[in-house]
């Protein structure tokens, strides 16, 4: 969810590991490089999307009981399976757990059941620093016409982030959710916090002291997740800056991300030469690399440019968006400044498929299917 238009090796890794801090007594250790690479060596080439079903504007509509849509999810994951995708990155929200922990876990299990039928695994995202800093559960507002991701909610949100008395709830959320699925082979990985040092984006008021507050919490989130001994790797992706392989260029949040991630991850929505540069910087830490967001056509990031590089460099690839729907992320980031209400954008920004399952650009779907077939065999 990088917002460039809207928002004003191994040696480095060794130096950063010391920043990880003491883990709870019962926590598993961070994976060694050998352990991480051994895990990754047992995976197919992981290719998929950041997934929200088309009738959901955000995490709440996707997961709350009244709007959870398993029939639609089944249809859409079937479309993903047919083109060779085998993994999806899916966002949760701490307030979903606070309001209905048993129901959330039940629906997560149902989602994993559906995904398994389509030979798709899931990387769940626990927290997120992007878009609306004041999340509200229950019925969600309708999309703002012509605006990109106009209903997405930050987790935990500005007020909860600034209130240390809430942190016990965050700990319980992380331990319960990760602990429940800690040995579930259908879960590929845990992304503990999406773009944690993102100021927010859109036309929302920035959260005061956000980077400082997140830096004080992010390491704890990693610790809480590790304390329930997950068999899956933990990660949090870098997304801004130019020299990720140099410790002196990283802020306090990024240092924690690099120091505590079992596998490295990053976001890049730029031309393929920039994508390759960032991928190689992340690879300098000697761990597997996941590109957990890419593909923004109007910004120079395309399937044609980045996906073949991902295959060559053995980087897991998750594009942003899958089926056009209420998130409206076919609209570009600048739609927050100039909503596309008069006419559609000349080129769709994100999304692979139209709402009826037809490819936005058939050549892209053919490319995804060809490259994943070359790497993993024909779609099952």
PDB file of C-alpha atoms in Angstrom, residues 16 19 129 193-198 209-219 222 236-240 249-261:
ATOM      1  CA  UNK A  16      20.837  -5.486  13.520  1.00  0.00           C
ATOM      2  CA  UNK A  19      18.385  -4.846  18.335  1.00  0.00           C
ATOM      3  CA  UNK A 129      -0.637   1.595   9.408  1.00  0.00           C
ATOM      4  CA  UNK A 193       2.507  -5.241  10.648  1.00  0.00           C
ATOM      5  CA  UNK A 194       1.958  -3.725   7.213  1.00  0.00           C
ATOM      6  CA  UNK A 195       4.034  -0.610   6.473  1.00  0.00           C
ATOM      7  CA  UNK A 196       4.273   0.190  10.195  1.00  0.00           C
ATOM      8  CA  UNK A 197       6.016   3.547   9.703  1.00  0.00           C
ATOM      9  CA  UNK A 198       3.569   4.763   7.049  1.00  0.00           C
ATOM     10  CA  UNK A 209       4.410  10.523  17.153  1.00  0.00           C
ATOM     11  CA  UNK A 210       3.406   7.540  15.068  1.00  0.00           C
ATOM     12  CA  UNK A 211       6.872   6.229  14.229  1.00  0.00           C
ATOM     13  CA  UNK A 212       7.935   6.557  17.874  1.00  0.00           C
ATOM     14  CA  UNK A 213       4.805   4.762  19.108  1.00  0.00           C
ATOM     15  CA  UNK A 214       5.079   1.976  16.543  1.00  0.00           C
ATOM     16  CA  UNK A 215       8.767   1.523  17.291  1.00  0.00           C
ATOM     17  CA  UNK A 216       7.827   0.975  20.923  1.00  0.00           C
ATOM     18  CA  UNK A 217       5.213  -1.655  20.028  1.00  0.00           C
ATOM     19  CA  UNK A 218       6.437  -3.523  16.951  1.00  0.00           C
ATOM     20  CA  UNK A 219       9.126  -5.529  18.723  1.00  0.00           C
ATOM     21  CA  UNK A 222       7.039  -9.998  17.124  1.00  0.00           C
ATOM     22  CA  UNK A 236       7.189  -7.183   8.302  1.00  0.00           C
ATOM     23  CA  UNK A 237       8.065  -5.505   5.041  1.00  0.00           C
ATOM     24  CA  UNK A 238      10.121  -2.425   4.267  1.00  0.00           C
ATOM     25  CA  UNK A 239       8.526  -0.082   1.767  1.00  0.00           C
ATOM     26  CA  UNK A 240      10.232   3.331   1.682  1.00  0.00           C
ATOM     27  CA  UNK A 249      19.818   4.622   6.614  1.00  0.00           C
ATOM     28  CA  UNK A 250      17.088   2.732   8.513  1.00  0.00           C
ATOM     29  CA  UNK A 251      14.734   4.384  10.991  1.00  0.00           C
ATOM     30  CA  UNK A 252      13.853   2.866  14.363  1.00  0.00           C
ATOM     31  CA  UNK A 253      10.902   0.899  12.962  1.00  0.00           C
ATOM     32  CA  UNK A 254      12.845  -0.460   9.992  1.00  0.00           C
ATOM     33  CA  UNK A 255      15.651  -1.649  12.229  1.00  0.00           C
ATOM     34  CA  UNK A 256      13.155  -3.758  14.172  1.00  0.00           C
ATOM     35  CA  UNK A 257      11.621  -5.088  10.956  1.00  0.00           C
ATOM     36  CA  UNK A 258      15.001  -6.219   9.650  1.00  0.00           C
ATOM     37  CA  UNK A 259      16.236  -7.497  13.016  1.00  0.00           C
ATOM     38  CA  UNK A 260      13.177  -9.601  13.816  1.00  0.00           C
ATOM     39  CA  UNK A 261      11.881 -10.942  10.492  1.00  0.00           C
TER      40      UNK A 261
END
